[in-house]
């Protein structure tokens, strides 16, 4: 099963995709992770990605589409949960073409809906684990020891684009692009909305139930 998660930054796409990966045994592919890895490379590509990423701008489609689809092709055998991609219609069309070429399609699009003032607050307080990307919030979900990941003990850091200027820019871009994406998938009858202004567990239960009705097979919790 191939699933696209939509929703503003801070709506919990990464958290939900991680939990869904475990419950549904479908690989989670986050475009932000792929681009953050590219951002680290000491090449012209790395410098270009860094420039857009750090300003909170979308990385140009030509770069993003190639990197994400390349990564997706390596994960796609058992299906994929896409988080952060597509972000606009050109990316959505490129994704459809890549899936069609492999005899696949998007089975469900899940939009995580949350008010912008809620997600803004989540992003400002967000801290991310250096080793594996576990996510905390200094106010609503602090780690046991400040600055240290509960799970793997690595350093917690503030992403370079989780600053007020970049957050404002990212949410503005999201608001501009999201309407055309939800129309695109809504017209195909594959768009489903889940209220994401709740605990991660409550959101997950709804998402698992929804995807279960659409044919996913959750594994037992444990
Ligand atoms: P995210 O982790 O999804 O918030 O993404 C962090 C940053 O990575 C974004 O602000 C963009 O600079 C870049 N990015 C992630 N996904 C995409 C995408 N689909 N298209 C263009 N840029 C992206």
PDB file of N, CA and C in Angstrom, residues 30-57 59-60 63-64 67-68 130 157-163 166 170:
ATOM      1  N   UNK A  30      10.665  10.186   4.402  1.00  0.00           N
ATOM      2  CA  UNK A  30      10.450  11.614   4.675  1.00  0.00           C
ATOM      3  C   UNK A  30      11.336  12.430   3.746  1.00  0.00           C
ATOM      4  N   UNK A  31      10.708  13.299   2.940  1.00  0.00           N
ATOM      5  CA  UNK A  31      11.514  14.103   2.011  1.00  0.00           C
ATOM      6  C   UNK A  31      12.475  14.998   2.780  1.00  0.00           C
ATOM      7  N   UNK A  32      12.062  15.486   3.960  1.00  0.00           N
ATOM      8  CA  UNK A  32      12.946  16.334   4.760  1.00  0.00           C
ATOM      9  C   UNK A  32      14.220  15.582   5.137  1.00  0.00           C
ATOM     10  N   UNK A  33      14.099  14.298   5.475  1.00  0.00           N
ATOM     11  CA  UNK A  33      15.285  13.504   5.839  1.00  0.00           C
ATOM     12  C   UNK A  33      16.217  13.353   4.632  1.00  0.00           C
ATOM     13  N   UNK A  34      15.617  13.054   3.475  1.00  0.00           N
ATOM     14  CA  UNK A  34      16.428  12.870   2.266  1.00  0.00           C
ATOM     15  C   UNK A  34      17.160  14.178   1.942  1.00  0.00           C
ATOM     16  N   UNK A  35      16.441  15.299   2.064  1.00  0.00           N
ATOM     17  CA  UNK A  35      17.061  16.587   1.724  1.00  0.00           C
ATOM     18  C   UNK A  35      18.050  17.035   2.800  1.00  0.00           C
ATOM     19  N   UNK A  36      17.777  16.683   4.061  1.00  0.00           N
ATOM     20  CA  UNK A  36      18.762  17.016   5.111  1.00  0.00           C
ATOM     21  C   UNK A  36      20.071  16.258   4.868  1.00  0.00           C
ATOM     22  N   UNK A  37      19.965  15.012   4.422  1.00  0.00           N
ATOM     23  CA  UNK A  37      21.178  14.244   4.116  1.00  0.00           C
ATOM     24  C   UNK A  37      21.919  14.908   2.943  1.00  0.00           C
ATOM     25  N   UNK A  38      21.158  15.314   1.916  1.00  0.00           N
ATOM     26  CA  UNK A  38      21.782  15.968   0.763  1.00  0.00           C
ATOM     27  C   UNK A  38      22.429  17.291   1.185  1.00  0.00           C
ATOM     28  N   UNK A  39      21.780  17.987   2.117  1.00  0.00           N
ATOM     29  CA  UNK A  39      22.269  19.284   2.630  1.00  0.00           C
ATOM     30  C   UNK A  39      23.643  19.166   3.271  1.00  0.00           C
ATOM     31  N   UNK A  40      23.928  18.006   3.838  1.00  0.00           N
ATOM     32  CA  UNK A  40      25.217  17.804   4.525  1.00  0.00           C
ATOM     33  C   UNK A  40      26.366  17.585   3.554  1.00  0.00           C
ATOM     34  N   UNK A  41      26.057  17.245   2.300  1.00  0.00           N
ATOM     35  CA  UNK A  41      27.153  16.838   1.419  1.00  0.00           C
ATOM     36  C   UNK A  41      27.940  18.064   0.943  1.00  0.00           C
ATOM     37  N   UNK A  42      29.245  17.854   0.817  1.00  0.00           N
ATOM     38  CA  UNK A  42      30.149  18.941   0.484  1.00  0.00           C
ATOM     39  C   UNK A  42      30.270  19.055  -1.027  1.00  0.00           C
ATOM     40  N   UNK A  43      29.157  19.295  -1.680  1.00  0.00           N
ATOM     41  CA  UNK A  43      29.121  19.352  -3.139  1.00  0.00           C
ATOM     42  C   UNK A  43      28.286  20.567  -3.544  1.00  0.00           C
ATOM     43  N   UNK A  44      28.232  20.810  -4.852  1.00  0.00           N
ATOM     44  CA  UNK A  44      27.410  21.917  -5.336  1.00  0.00           C
ATOM     45  C   UNK A  44      25.936  21.659  -5.017  1.00  0.00           C
ATOM     46  N   UNK A  45      25.541  20.390  -5.159  1.00  0.00           N
ATOM     47  CA  UNK A  45      24.156  20.020  -4.834  1.00  0.00           C
ATOM     48  C   UNK A  45      23.863  20.320  -3.363  1.00  0.00           C
ATOM     49  N   UNK A  46      24.797  19.919  -2.492  1.00  0.00           N
ATOM     50  CA  UNK A  46      24.635  20.172  -1.057  1.00  0.00           C
ATOM     51  C   UNK A  46      24.483  21.661  -0.769  1.00  0.00           C
ATOM     52  N   UNK A  47      25.298  22.483  -1.439  1.00  0.00           N
ATOM     53  CA  UNK A  47      25.245  23.938  -1.202  1.00  0.00           C
ATOM     54  C   UNK A  47      23.899  24.503  -1.663  1.00  0.00           C
ATOM     55  N   UNK A  48      23.391  24.009  -2.798  1.00  0.00           N
ATOM     56  CA  UNK A  48      22.098  24.498  -3.300  1.00  0.00           C
ATOM     57  C   UNK A  48      20.978  24.121  -2.338  1.00  0.00           C
ATOM     58  N   UNK A  49      20.986  22.851  -1.909  1.00  0.00           N
ATOM     59  CA  UNK A  49      19.939  22.406  -0.984  1.00  0.00           C
ATOM     60  C   UNK A  49      20.002  23.241   0.289  1.00  0.00           C
ATOM     61  N   UNK A  50      21.218  23.479   0.808  1.00  0.00           N
ATOM     62  CA  UNK A  50      21.398  24.239   2.046  1.00  0.00           C
ATOM     63  C   UNK A  50      20.776  25.636   1.929  1.00  0.00           C
ATOM     64  N   UNK A  51      21.007  26.261   0.783  1.00  0.00           N
ATOM     65  CA  UNK A  51      20.534  27.643   0.595  1.00  0.00           C
ATOM     66  C   UNK A  51      19.006  27.711   0.715  1.00  0.00           C
ATOM     67  N   UNK A  52      18.306  26.807   0.044  1.00  0.00           N
ATOM     68  CA  UNK A  52      16.842  26.836   0.078  1.00  0.00           C
ATOM     69  C   UNK A  52      16.320  26.316   1.422  1.00  0.00           C
ATOM     70  N   UNK A  53      16.876  25.210   1.852  1.00  0.00           N
ATOM     71  CA  UNK A  53      16.406  24.567   3.082  1.00  0.00           C
ATOM     72  C   UNK A  53      16.498  25.535   4.257  1.00  0.00           C
ATOM     73  N   UNK A  54      17.660  26.175   4.419  1.00  0.00           N
ATOM     74  CA  UNK A  54      17.876  27.002   5.616  1.00  0.00           C
ATOM     75  C   UNK A  54      17.009  28.256   5.621  1.00  0.00           C
ATOM     76  N   UNK A  55      16.548  28.679   4.436  1.00  0.00           N
ATOM     77  CA  UNK A  55      15.667  29.844   4.367  1.00  0.00           C
ATOM     78  C   UNK A  55      14.205  29.437   4.520  1.00  0.00           C
ATOM     79  N   UNK A  56      13.954  28.129   4.643  1.00  0.00           N
ATOM     80  CA  UNK A  56      12.569  27.671   4.755  1.00  0.00           C
ATOM     81  C   UNK A  56      11.855  27.637   3.412  1.00  0.00           C
ATOM     82  N   UNK A  57      12.622  27.734   2.320  1.00  0.00           N
ATOM     83  CA  UNK A  57      12.027  27.685   0.972  1.00  0.00           C
ATOM     84  C   UNK A  57      11.963  26.245   0.494  1.00  0.00           C
ATOM     85  N   UNK A  59      12.979  23.347  -1.836  1.00  0.00           N
ATOM     86  CA  UNK A  59      14.120  23.033  -2.700  1.00  0.00           C
ATOM     87  C   UNK A  59      13.551  22.853  -4.116  1.00  0.00           C
ATOM     88  N   UNK A  60      14.258  23.359  -5.157  1.00  0.00           N
ATOM     89  CA  UNK A  60      13.689  23.286  -6.518  1.00  0.00           C
ATOM     90  C   UNK A  60      13.237  21.876  -6.903  1.00  0.00           C
ATOM     91  N   UNK A  63      15.595  19.064  -8.378  1.00  0.00           N
ATOM     92  CA  UNK A  63      16.457  18.362  -7.415  1.00  0.00           C
ATOM     93  C   UNK A  63      15.616  17.431  -6.544  1.00  0.00           C
ATOM     94  N   UNK A  64      14.539  17.992  -5.989  1.00  0.00           N
ATOM     95  CA  UNK A  64      13.729  17.231  -5.028  1.00  0.00           C
ATOM     96  C   UNK A  64      13.152  15.975  -5.670  1.00  0.00           C
ATOM     97  N   UNK A  67      15.786  13.234  -6.236  1.00  0.00           N
ATOM     98  CA  UNK A  67      16.281  12.605  -5.002  1.00  0.00           C
ATOM     99  C   UNK A  67      15.204  11.727  -4.348  1.00  0.00           C
ATOM    100  N   UNK A  68      13.987  12.232  -4.283  1.00  0.00           N
ATOM    101  CA  UNK A  68      12.935  11.499  -3.562  1.00  0.00           C
ATOM    102  C   UNK A  68      12.506  10.257  -4.347  1.00  0.00           C
ATOM    103  N   UNK A 130      19.529  13.887  17.168  1.00  0.00           N
ATOM    104  CA  UNK A 130      20.579  13.907  16.150  1.00  0.00           C
ATOM    105  C   UNK A 130      20.721  12.542  15.482  1.00  0.00           C
ATOM    106  N   UNK A 157      18.649  18.653  19.049  1.00  0.00           N
ATOM    107  CA  UNK A 157      19.005  19.952  18.482  1.00  0.00           C
ATOM    108  C   UNK A 157      17.770  20.612  17.882  1.00  0.00           C
ATOM    109  N   UNK A 158      17.904  21.918  17.656  1.00  0.00           N
ATOM    110  CA  UNK A 158      16.819  22.641  17.002  1.00  0.00           C
ATOM    111  C   UNK A 158      17.146  22.727  15.521  1.00  0.00           C
ATOM    112  N   UNK A 159      16.257  22.224  14.692  1.00  0.00           N
ATOM    113  CA  UNK A 159      16.523  22.242  13.250  1.00  0.00           C
ATOM    114  C   UNK A 159      16.760  23.668  12.772  1.00  0.00           C
ATOM    115  N   UNK A 160      17.670  23.850  11.776  1.00  0.00           N
ATOM    116  CA  UNK A 160      17.982  25.208  11.319  1.00  0.00           C
ATOM    117  C   UNK A 160      16.757  25.946  10.773  1.00  0.00           C
ATOM    118  N   UNK A 161      15.747  25.187  10.308  1.00  0.00           N
ATOM    119  CA  UNK A 161      14.560  25.853   9.759  1.00  0.00           C
ATOM    120  C   UNK A 161      13.432  25.937  10.796  1.00  0.00           C
ATOM    121  N   UNK A 162      13.684  25.532  12.044  1.00  0.00           N
ATOM    122  CA  UNK A 162      12.673  25.714  13.090  1.00  0.00           C
ATOM    123  C   UNK A 162      12.914  27.025  13.840  1.00  0.00           C
ATOM    124  N   UNK A 163      13.126  28.095  13.092  1.00  0.00           N
ATOM    125  CA  UNK A 163      13.229  29.426  13.709  1.00  0.00           C
ATOM    126  C   UNK A 163      12.039  30.244  13.205  1.00  0.00           C
ATOM    127  N   UNK A 166      11.818  31.270   9.365  1.00  0.00           N
ATOM    128  CA  UNK A 166      11.666  30.142   8.437  1.00  0.00           C
ATOM    129  C   UNK A 166      10.317  29.451   8.651  1.00  0.00           C
ATOM    130  N   UNK A 170       7.635  28.784   5.770  1.00  0.00           N
ATOM    131  CA  UNK A 170       7.216  27.415   5.441  1.00  0.00           C
ATOM    132  C   UNK A 170       5.697  27.273   5.515  1.00  0.00           C
TER     133      UNK A 170
END
